[in-house]
Short mmCIF file of C-alpha atoms and ligand atoms in Angstrom, two decimals:
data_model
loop_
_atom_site.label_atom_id
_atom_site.label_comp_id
_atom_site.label_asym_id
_atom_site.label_seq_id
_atom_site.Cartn_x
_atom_site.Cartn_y
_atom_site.Cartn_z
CA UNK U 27 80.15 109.68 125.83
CA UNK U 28 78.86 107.08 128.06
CA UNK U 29 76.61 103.86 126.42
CA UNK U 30 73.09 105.40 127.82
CA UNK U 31 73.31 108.44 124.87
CA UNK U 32 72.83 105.36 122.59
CA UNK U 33 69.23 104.78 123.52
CA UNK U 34 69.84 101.21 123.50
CA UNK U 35 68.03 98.82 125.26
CA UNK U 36 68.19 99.14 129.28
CA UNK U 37 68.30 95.38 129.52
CA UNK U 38 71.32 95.47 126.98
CA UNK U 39 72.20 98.51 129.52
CA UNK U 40 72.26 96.19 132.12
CA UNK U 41 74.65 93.70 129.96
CA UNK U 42 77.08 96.36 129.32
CA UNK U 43 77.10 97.20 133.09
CA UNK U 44 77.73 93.75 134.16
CA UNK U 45 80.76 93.06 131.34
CA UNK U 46 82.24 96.48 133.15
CA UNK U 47 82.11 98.32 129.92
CA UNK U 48 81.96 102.31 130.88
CA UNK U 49 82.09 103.84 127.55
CA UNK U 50 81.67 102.63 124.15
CA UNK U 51 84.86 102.54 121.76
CA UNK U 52 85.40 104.68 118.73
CA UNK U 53 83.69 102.36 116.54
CA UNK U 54 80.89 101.80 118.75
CA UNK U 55 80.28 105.20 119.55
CA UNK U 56 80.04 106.03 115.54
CA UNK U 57 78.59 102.63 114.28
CA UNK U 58 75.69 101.78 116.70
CA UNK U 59 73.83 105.28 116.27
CA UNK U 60 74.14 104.30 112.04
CA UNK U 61 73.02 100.49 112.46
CA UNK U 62 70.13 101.99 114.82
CA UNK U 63 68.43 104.39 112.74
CA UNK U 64 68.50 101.36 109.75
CA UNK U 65 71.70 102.27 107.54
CA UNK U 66 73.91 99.85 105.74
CA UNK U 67 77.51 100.06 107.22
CA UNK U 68 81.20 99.82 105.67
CA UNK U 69 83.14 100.04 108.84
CA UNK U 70 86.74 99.72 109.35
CA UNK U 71 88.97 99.86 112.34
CA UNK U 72 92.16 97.87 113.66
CA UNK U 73 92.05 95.19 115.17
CA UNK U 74 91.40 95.32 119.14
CA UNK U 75 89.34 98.23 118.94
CA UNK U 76 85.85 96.81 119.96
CA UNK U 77 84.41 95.62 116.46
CA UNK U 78 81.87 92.97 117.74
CA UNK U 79 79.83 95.00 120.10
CA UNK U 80 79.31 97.75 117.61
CA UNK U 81 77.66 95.33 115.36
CA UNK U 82 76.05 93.01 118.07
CA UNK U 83 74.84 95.61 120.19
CA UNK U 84 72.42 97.12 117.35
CA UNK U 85 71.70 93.81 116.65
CA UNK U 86 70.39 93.10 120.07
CA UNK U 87 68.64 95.65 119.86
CA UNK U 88 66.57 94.75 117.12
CA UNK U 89 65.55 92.02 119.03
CA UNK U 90 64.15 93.72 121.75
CA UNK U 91 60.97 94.58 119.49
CA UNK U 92 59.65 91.23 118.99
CA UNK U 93 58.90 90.27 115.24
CA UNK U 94 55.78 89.88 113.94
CA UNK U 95 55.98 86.81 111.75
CA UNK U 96 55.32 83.08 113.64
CA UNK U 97 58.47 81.50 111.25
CA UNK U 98 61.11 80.32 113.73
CA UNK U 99 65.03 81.34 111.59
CA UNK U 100 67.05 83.56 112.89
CA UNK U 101 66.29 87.49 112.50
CA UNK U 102 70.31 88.16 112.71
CA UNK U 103 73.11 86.35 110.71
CA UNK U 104 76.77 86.90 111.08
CA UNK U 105 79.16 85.86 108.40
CA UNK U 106 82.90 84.98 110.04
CA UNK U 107 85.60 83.20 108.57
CA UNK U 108 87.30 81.25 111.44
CA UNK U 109 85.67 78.78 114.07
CA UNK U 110 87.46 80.60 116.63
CA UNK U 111 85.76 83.48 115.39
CA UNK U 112 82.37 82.54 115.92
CA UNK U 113 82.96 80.96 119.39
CA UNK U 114 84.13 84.44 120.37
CA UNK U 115 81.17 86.46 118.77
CA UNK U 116 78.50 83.78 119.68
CA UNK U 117 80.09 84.31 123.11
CA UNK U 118 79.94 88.18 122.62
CA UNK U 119 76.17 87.87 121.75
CA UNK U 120 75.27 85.75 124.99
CA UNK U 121 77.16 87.96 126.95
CA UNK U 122 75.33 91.37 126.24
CA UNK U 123 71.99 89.77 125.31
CA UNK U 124 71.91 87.85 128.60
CA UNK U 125 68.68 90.07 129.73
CA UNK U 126 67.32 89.87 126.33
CA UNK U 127 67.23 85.85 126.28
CA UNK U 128 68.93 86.03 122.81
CA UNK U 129 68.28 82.84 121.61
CA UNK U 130 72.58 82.42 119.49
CA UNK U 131 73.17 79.33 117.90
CA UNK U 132 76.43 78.88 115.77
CA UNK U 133 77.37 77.06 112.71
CA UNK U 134 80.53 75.68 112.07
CA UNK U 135 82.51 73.31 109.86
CA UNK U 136 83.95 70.58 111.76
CA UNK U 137 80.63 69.77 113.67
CA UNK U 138 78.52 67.06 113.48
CA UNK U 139 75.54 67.67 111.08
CA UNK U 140 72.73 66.16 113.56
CA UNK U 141 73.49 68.33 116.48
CA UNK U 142 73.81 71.59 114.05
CA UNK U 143 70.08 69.84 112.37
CA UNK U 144 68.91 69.82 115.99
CA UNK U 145 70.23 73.32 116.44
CA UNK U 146 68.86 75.25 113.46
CA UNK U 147 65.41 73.42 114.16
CA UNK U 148 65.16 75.42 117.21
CA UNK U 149 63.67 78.97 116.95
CA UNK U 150 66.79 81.12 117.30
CA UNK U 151 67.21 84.87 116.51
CA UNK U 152 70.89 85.32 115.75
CA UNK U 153 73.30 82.50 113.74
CA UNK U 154 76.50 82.95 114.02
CA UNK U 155 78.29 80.65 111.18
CA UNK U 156 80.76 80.14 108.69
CA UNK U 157 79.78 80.52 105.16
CA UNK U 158 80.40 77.07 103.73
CA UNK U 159 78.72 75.11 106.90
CA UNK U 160 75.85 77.65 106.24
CA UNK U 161 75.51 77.39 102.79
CA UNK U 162 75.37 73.31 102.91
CA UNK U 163 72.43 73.49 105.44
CA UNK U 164 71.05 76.13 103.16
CA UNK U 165 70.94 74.02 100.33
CA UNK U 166 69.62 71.30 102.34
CA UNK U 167 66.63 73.56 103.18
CA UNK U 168 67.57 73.25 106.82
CA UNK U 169 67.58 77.18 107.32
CA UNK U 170 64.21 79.52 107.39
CA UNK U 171 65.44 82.59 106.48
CA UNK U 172 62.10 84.75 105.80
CA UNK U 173 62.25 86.76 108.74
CA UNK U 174 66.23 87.57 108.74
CA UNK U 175 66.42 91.72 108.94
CA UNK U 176 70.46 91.82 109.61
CA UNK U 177 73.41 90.58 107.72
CA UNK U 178 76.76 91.20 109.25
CA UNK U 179 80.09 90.25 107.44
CA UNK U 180 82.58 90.11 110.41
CA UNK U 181 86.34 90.27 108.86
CA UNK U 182 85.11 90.49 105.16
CA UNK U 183 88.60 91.28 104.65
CA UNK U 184 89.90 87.89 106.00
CA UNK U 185 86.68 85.90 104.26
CA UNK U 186 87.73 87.39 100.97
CA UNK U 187 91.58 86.16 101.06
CA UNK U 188 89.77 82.59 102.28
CA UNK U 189 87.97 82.28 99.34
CA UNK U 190 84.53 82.05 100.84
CA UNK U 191 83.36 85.23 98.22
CA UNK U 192 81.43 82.76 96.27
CA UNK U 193 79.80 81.30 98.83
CA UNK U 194 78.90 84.35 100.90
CA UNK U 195 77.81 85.84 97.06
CA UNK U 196 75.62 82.68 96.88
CA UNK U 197 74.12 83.58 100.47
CA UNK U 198 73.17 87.40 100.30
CA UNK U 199 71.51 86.29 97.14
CA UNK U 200 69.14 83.81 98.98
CA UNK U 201 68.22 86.08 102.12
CA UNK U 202 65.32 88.62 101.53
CA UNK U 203 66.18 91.94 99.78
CA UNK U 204 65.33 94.39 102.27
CA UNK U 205 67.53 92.87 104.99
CA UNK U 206 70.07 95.69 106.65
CA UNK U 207 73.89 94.57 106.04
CA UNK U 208 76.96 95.75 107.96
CA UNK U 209 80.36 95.06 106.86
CA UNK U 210 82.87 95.00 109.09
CA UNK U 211 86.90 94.63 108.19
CA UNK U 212 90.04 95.57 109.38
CA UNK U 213 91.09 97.36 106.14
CA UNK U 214 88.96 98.54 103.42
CA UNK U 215 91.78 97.75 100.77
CA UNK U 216 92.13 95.55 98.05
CA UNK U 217 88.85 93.78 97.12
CA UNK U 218 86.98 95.05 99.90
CA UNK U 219 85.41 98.24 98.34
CA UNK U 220 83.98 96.04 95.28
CA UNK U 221 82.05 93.29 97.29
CA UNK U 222 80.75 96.36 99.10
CA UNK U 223 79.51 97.60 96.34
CA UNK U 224 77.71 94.77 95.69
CA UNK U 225 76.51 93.78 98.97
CA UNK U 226 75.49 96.99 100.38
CA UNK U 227 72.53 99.69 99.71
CA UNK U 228 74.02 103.52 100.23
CA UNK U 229 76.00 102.40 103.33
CA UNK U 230 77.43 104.87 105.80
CA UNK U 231 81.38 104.07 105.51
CA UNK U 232 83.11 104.43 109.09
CA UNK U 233 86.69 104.14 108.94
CA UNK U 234 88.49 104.85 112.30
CA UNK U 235 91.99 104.08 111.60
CA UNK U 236 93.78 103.12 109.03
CA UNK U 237 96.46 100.34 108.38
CA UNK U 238 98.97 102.60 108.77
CA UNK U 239 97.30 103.44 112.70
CA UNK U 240 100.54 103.03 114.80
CA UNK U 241 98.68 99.94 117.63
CA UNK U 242 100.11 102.59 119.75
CA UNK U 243 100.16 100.00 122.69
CA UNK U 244 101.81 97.43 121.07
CA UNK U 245 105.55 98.15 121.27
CA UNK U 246 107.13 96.61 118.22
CA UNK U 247 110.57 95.24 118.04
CA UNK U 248 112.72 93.52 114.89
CA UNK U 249 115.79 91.08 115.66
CA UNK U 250 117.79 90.72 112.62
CA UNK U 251 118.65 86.25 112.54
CA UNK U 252 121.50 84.35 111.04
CA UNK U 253 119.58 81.24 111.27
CA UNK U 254 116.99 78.90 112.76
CA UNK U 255 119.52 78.33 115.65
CA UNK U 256 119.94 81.68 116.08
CA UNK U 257 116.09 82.25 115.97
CA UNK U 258 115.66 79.61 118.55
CA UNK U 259 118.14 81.01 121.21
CA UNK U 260 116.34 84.11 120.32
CA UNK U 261 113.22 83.09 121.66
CA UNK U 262 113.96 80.92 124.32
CA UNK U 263 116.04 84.31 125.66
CA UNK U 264 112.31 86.28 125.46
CA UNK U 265 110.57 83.42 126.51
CA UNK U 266 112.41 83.50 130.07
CA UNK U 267 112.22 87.07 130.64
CA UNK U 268 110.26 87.76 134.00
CA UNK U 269 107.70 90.45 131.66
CA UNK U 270 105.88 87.66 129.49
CA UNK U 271 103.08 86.76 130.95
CA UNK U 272 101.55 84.81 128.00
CA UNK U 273 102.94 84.71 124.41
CA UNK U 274 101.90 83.78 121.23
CA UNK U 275 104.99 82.54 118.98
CA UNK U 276 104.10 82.26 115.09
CA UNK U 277 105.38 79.83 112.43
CA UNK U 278 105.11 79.52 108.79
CA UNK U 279 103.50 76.45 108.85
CA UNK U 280 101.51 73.70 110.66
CA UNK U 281 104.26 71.30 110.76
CA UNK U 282 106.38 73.98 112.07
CA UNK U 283 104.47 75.03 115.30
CA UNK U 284 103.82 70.92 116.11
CA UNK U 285 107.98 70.54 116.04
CA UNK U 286 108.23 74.21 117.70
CA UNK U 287 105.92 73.20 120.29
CA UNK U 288 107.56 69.93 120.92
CA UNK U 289 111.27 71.85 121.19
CA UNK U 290 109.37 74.36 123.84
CA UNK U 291 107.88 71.71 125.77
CA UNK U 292 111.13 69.69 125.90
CA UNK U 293 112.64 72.76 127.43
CA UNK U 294 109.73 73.30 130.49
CA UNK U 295 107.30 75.78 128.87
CA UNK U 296 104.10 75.44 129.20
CA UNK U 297 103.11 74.97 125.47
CA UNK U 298 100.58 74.36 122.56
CA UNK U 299 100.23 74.37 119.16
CA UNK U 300 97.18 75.17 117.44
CA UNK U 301 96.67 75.11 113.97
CA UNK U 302 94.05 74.35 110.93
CA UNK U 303 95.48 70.15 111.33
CA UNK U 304 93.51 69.90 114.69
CA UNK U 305 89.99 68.86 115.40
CA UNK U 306 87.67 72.12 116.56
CA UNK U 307 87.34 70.00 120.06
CA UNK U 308 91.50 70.21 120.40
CA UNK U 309 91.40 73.83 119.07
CA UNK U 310 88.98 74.47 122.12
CA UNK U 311 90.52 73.12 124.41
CA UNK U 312 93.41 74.52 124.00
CA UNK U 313 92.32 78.14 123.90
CA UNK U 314 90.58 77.84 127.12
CA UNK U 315 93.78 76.51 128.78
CA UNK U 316 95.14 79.55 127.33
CA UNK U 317 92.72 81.57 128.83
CA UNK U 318 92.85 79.88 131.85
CA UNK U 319 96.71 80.56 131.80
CA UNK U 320 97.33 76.54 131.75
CA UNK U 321 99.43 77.56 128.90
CA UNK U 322 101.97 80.32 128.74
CA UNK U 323 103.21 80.05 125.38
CA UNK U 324 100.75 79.08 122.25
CA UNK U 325 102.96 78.15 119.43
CA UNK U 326 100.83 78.87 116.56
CA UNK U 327 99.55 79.47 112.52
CA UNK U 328 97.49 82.63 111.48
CA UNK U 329 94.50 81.01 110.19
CA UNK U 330 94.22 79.41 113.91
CA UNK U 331 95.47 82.24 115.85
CA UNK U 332 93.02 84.86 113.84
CA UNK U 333 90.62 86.16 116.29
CA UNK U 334 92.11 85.20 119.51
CA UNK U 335 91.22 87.13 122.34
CA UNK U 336 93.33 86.40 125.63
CA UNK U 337 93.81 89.52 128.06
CA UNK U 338 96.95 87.86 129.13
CA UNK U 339 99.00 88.03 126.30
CA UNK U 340 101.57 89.85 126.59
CA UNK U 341 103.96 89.26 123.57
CA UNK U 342 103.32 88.31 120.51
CA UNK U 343 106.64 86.66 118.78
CA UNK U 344 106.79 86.12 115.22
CA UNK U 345 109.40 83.31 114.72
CA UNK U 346 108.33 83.37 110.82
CA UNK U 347 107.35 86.11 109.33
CA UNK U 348 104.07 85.73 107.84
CA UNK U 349 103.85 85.56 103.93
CA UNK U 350 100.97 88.40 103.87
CA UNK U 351 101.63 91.80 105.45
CA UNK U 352 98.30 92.52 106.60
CA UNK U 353 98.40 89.24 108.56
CA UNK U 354 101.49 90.88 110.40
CA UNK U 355 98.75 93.18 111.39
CA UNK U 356 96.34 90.35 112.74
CA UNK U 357 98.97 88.47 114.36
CA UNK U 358 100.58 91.85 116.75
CA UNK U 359 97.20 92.36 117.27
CA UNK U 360 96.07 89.69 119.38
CA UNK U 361 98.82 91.22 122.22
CA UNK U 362 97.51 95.12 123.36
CA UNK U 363 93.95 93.91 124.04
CA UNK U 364 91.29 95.76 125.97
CA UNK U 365 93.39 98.98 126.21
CA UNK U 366 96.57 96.90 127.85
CA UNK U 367 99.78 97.01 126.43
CA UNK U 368 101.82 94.57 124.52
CA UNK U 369 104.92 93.49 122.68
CA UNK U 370 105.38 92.46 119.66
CA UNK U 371 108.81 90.69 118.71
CA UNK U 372 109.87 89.96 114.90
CA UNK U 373 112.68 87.84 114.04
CA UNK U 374 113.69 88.46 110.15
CA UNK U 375 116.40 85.90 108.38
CA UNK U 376 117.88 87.11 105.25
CA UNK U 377 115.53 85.08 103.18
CA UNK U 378 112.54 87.07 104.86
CA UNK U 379 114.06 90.21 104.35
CA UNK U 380 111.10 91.10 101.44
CA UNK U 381 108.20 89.94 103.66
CA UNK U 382 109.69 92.82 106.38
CA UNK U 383 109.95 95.14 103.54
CA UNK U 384 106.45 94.39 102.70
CA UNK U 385 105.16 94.75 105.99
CA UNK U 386 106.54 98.33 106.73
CA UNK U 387 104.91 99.48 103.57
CA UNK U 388 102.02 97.74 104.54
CA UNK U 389 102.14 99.62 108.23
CA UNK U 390 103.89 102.56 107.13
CA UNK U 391 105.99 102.15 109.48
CA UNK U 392 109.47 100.99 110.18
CA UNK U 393 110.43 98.33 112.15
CA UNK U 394 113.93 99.59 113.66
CA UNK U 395 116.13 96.53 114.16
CA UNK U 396 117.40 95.83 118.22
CA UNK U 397 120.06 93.33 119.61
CA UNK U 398 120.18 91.15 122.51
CA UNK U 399 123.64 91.68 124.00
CA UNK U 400 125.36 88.09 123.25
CA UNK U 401 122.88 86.96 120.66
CA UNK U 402 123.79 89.85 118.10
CA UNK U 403 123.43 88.27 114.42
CA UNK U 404 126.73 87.51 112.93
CA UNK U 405 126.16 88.00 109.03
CA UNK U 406 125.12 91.26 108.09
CA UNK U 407 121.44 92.11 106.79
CA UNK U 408 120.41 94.73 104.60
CA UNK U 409 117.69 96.02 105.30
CA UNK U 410 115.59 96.61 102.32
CA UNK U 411 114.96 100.39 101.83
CA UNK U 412 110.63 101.04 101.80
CA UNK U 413 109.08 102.92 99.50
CA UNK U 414 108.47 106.33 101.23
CA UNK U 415 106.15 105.85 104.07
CA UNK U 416 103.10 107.74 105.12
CA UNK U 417 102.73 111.10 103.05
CA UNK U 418 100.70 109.27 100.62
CA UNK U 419 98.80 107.39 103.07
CA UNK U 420 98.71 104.50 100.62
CA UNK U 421 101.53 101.87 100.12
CA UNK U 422 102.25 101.39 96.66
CA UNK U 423 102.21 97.48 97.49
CA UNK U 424 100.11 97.17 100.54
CA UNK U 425 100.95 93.33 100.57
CA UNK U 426 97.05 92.53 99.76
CA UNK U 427 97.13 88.86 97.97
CA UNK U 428 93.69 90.65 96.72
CA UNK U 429 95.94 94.00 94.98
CA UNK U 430 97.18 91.68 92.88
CA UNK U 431 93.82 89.87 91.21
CA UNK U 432 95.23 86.73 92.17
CA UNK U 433 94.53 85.35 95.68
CA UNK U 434 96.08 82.59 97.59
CA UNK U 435 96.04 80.33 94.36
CA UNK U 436 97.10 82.72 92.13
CA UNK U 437 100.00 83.67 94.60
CA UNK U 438 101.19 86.79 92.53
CA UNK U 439 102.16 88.60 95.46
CA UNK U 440 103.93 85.56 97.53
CA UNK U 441 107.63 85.70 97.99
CA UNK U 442 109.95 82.90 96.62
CA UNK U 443 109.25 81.32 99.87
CA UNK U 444 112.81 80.81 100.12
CA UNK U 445 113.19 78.44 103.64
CA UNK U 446 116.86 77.53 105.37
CA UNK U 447 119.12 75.74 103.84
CA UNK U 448 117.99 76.55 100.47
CA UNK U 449 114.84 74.41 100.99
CA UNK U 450 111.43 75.62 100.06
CA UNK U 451 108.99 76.66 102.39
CA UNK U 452 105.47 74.97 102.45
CA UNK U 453 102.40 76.95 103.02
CA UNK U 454 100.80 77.09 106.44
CA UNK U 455 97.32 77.07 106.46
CA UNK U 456 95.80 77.26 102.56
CA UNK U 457 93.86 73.65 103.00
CA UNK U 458 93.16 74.01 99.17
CA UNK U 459 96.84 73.67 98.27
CA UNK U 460 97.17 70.19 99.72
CA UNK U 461 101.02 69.70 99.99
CA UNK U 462 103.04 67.31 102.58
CA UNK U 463 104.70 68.93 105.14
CA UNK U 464 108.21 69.08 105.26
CA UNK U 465 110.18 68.28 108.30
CA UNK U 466 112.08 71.60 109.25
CA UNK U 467 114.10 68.92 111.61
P1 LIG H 19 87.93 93.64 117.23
O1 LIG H 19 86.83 92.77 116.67
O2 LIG H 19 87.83 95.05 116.76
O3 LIG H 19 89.29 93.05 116.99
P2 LIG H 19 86.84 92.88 119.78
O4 LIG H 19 85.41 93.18 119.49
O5 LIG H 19 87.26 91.46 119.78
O6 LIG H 19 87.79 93.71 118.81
O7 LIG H 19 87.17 93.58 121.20
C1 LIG H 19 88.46 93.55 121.76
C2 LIG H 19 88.39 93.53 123.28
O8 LIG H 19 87.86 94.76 123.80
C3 LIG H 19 87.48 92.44 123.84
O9 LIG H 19 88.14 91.85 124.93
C4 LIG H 19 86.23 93.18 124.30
O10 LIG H 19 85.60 92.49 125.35
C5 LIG H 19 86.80 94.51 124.72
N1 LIG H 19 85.84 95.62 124.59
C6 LIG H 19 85.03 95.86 123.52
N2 LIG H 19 84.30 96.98 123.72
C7 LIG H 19 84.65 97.47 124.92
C8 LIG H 19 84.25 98.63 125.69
N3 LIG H 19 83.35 99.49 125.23
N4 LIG H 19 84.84 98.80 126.89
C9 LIG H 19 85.77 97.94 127.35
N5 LIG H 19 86.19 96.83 126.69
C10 LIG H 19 85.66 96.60 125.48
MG1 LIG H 20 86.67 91.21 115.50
#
């Protein structure tokens, strides 16, 4: 199957050609025919697997027909839930609507409200935006929205846990009625299924793989810790090793990648943190030093991390394990891009022994445990027996804050967030539950 069965565009042909794309993904290959001939679309596929050209290649190609009404708003809106996010799709959309003169503009918190008013008073055809910015220029009357045709929800999955489902539920119900949406999402568990319902018209459901999908080219590997100490010579060991090209190292919590960071740096690596604390211009700059490969180790929280999409990364460490098993999914993810292959190291204390129990029910798969000759772990952890894996296809506790009706705030699927030293652990990246840091010193 090569792009030209898709009847797209040639100058969107010509795009394709350019970015050295040969053959469209899975998703591509089953979404883009769908968007094309005008269906709604509930699609699902892991992450990696070439989500935002299935929905902004049918969206570019709406675009090539020129619309007949003189209002100026964009024709195409994309929902996404991180800044990072819609730097990389507004990015995607330039990219393969270069011969199209796609006119992308996107809207983000943490920008200045003149330059976005200058922006959206501009005739555009796609906006790219986060749903709170959007909703505050909305309400402002700032946005023209009479001629808008597509609504895509890019990691609806992600925008749900966020809490932006009032705001986005605020949004469809100000853009006209006969609009085509497309839903995109890396699982279609938990909530997901019910804002579909009310979102979309008789959409086409596309679901390539499932959580329990394998990320066949992400080699996963589990070191069993005694403590932070031990976690620490842990990583510094994998950080030296000649194979890691770039690395992403997670932590529980803001605080905890700035002091992680700091230890890294101290020791010669080329470091960052990035995290929710930091101004978007910081969190820019950072991630194109990583791209640039200025920066060999990113030290870093999920909400920040979500989305990133670095060729060169080639291990993906999590020094914490992360409260939520699907982000577990997210976070090995971002190694294993564009078809490479990746690593992905876990390091599990005995107080995170739940959140690995959770995330092999949440995979369906299990995460054998390795040793490092000289840095075996001294106390001895149990590893917490799964529910059976796999014949059900369905863990009985996916590890979906949404399974459980409550959310971040109502926390009813959180662990006892049990940190060293008895000590409790503060959430990372939840801005709404405004707590101090704690040193981890
Ligand atoms: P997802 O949203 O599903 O996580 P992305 O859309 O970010 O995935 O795509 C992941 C990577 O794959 C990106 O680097 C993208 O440029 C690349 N990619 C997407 N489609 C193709 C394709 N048809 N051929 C080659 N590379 C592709
Ligand atoms: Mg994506």
């Amino acid at each position: 199957m090569s792009f030209e069965n898709l009847a797209l565009h040639p100058s969107i042909l010509h795009a394709l050609q350019e970015a050295g794309y040969t053959e469209p993904t899975p998703i591509q290959a089953q979404a883009i025919p769908e968007v094309m001939a005008g269906h709604d679309l509930l699609a699902s596929a892991q992450t990696g697997t070439g989500k935002t050209a299935a929905f902004t290649l049918p969206a570019l190609n709406l675009l090539a027909t020129p619309h007949p009404s003189k209002s100026r708003g964009p024709r195409i809106l994309v929902l996404v839930p991180t800044r990072e996010l819609a730097q990389q799709v507004n990015d995607a959309a330039r990219k393969y609507g270069k011969f199209l003169r796609a006119r992308t503009v996107s809207i983000v918190g943490g920008m200045p409200y003149p330059l976005q008013n200058k922006l959206l008073s501009q005739p555009l055809d796609i906006l790219v935006a986060t749903p709170g910015r959007l909703l505050d220029h909305m309400e402002r009357g700032r946005i023209d929205l009479a001629r808008l045709q597509m609504l895509v929800l890019d990691e609806a999955d992600r925008m749900l846990d966020m809490g932006f489902m009032p705001d986005i539920e605020r949004i469809t119900a100000a853009l006209p009625g006969d609009r085509q949406t497309l839903l995109f999402s890396a699982t279609l568990e938990g909530n997901i299924a019910r804002i579909a319902a009310q979102i979309l018209r008789n959409p086409k459901t596309i679901q390539i793989a499932s959580q329990q999908a394998k990320h066949e080219n992400i080699e996963q590997r589990l070191h069993f810790v005694d403590d932070m100490s031990h976690k620490n010579k842990l990583l510094e060991h994998l950080l030296i090793a000649p194979e890691v090209n770039q690395a992403i190292v997670f932590t529980s919590t803001k605080r905890h990648a700035d002091l992680l960071a700091e230890d890294l740096h101290a020791a010669g690596h080329k470091v960052a943190a990035l995290h929710g604390d930091m101004t978007q211009g910081a969190r820019n700059r950072t991630l194109t030093k990583l791209r640039h490969g200025d920066i060999n180790v990113l030290v870093a929280t999920d909400v920040a991390a979500r989305g990133i999409d670095v060729a060169g990364i080639s291990h993906v460490i999590n020094y914490d394990l992360p409260k939520f098993a699907e982000d577990y999914v997210h976070r090995i993810g971002r190694t294993g891009r564009a078809g490479k292959r990746g690593i992905a190291v876990s390091f599990a204390s005995h107080a995170e022994r739940f959140q690995l129990r959770k995330i092999e029910q949440f995979t369906g798969q299990r995460l054998e445990a390795a040793v490092i000759a000289g840095l075996e772990p001294q106390k001895r952890i149990q590893q917490p027996k799964p529910h059976k894996f796999g014949d059900s296809g369905k863990p009985r506790n996916s590890g979906h804050p949404g399974n459980k009706g409550g959310g971040y705030k109502g926390a009813g699927n959180r662990q006892p967030g049990q940190g060293y030293g008895g000590q409790k652990r503060q959430d990372g990246e939840k801005s709404f539950s405004k707590r101090s840091g704690r040193s981890f010193a």
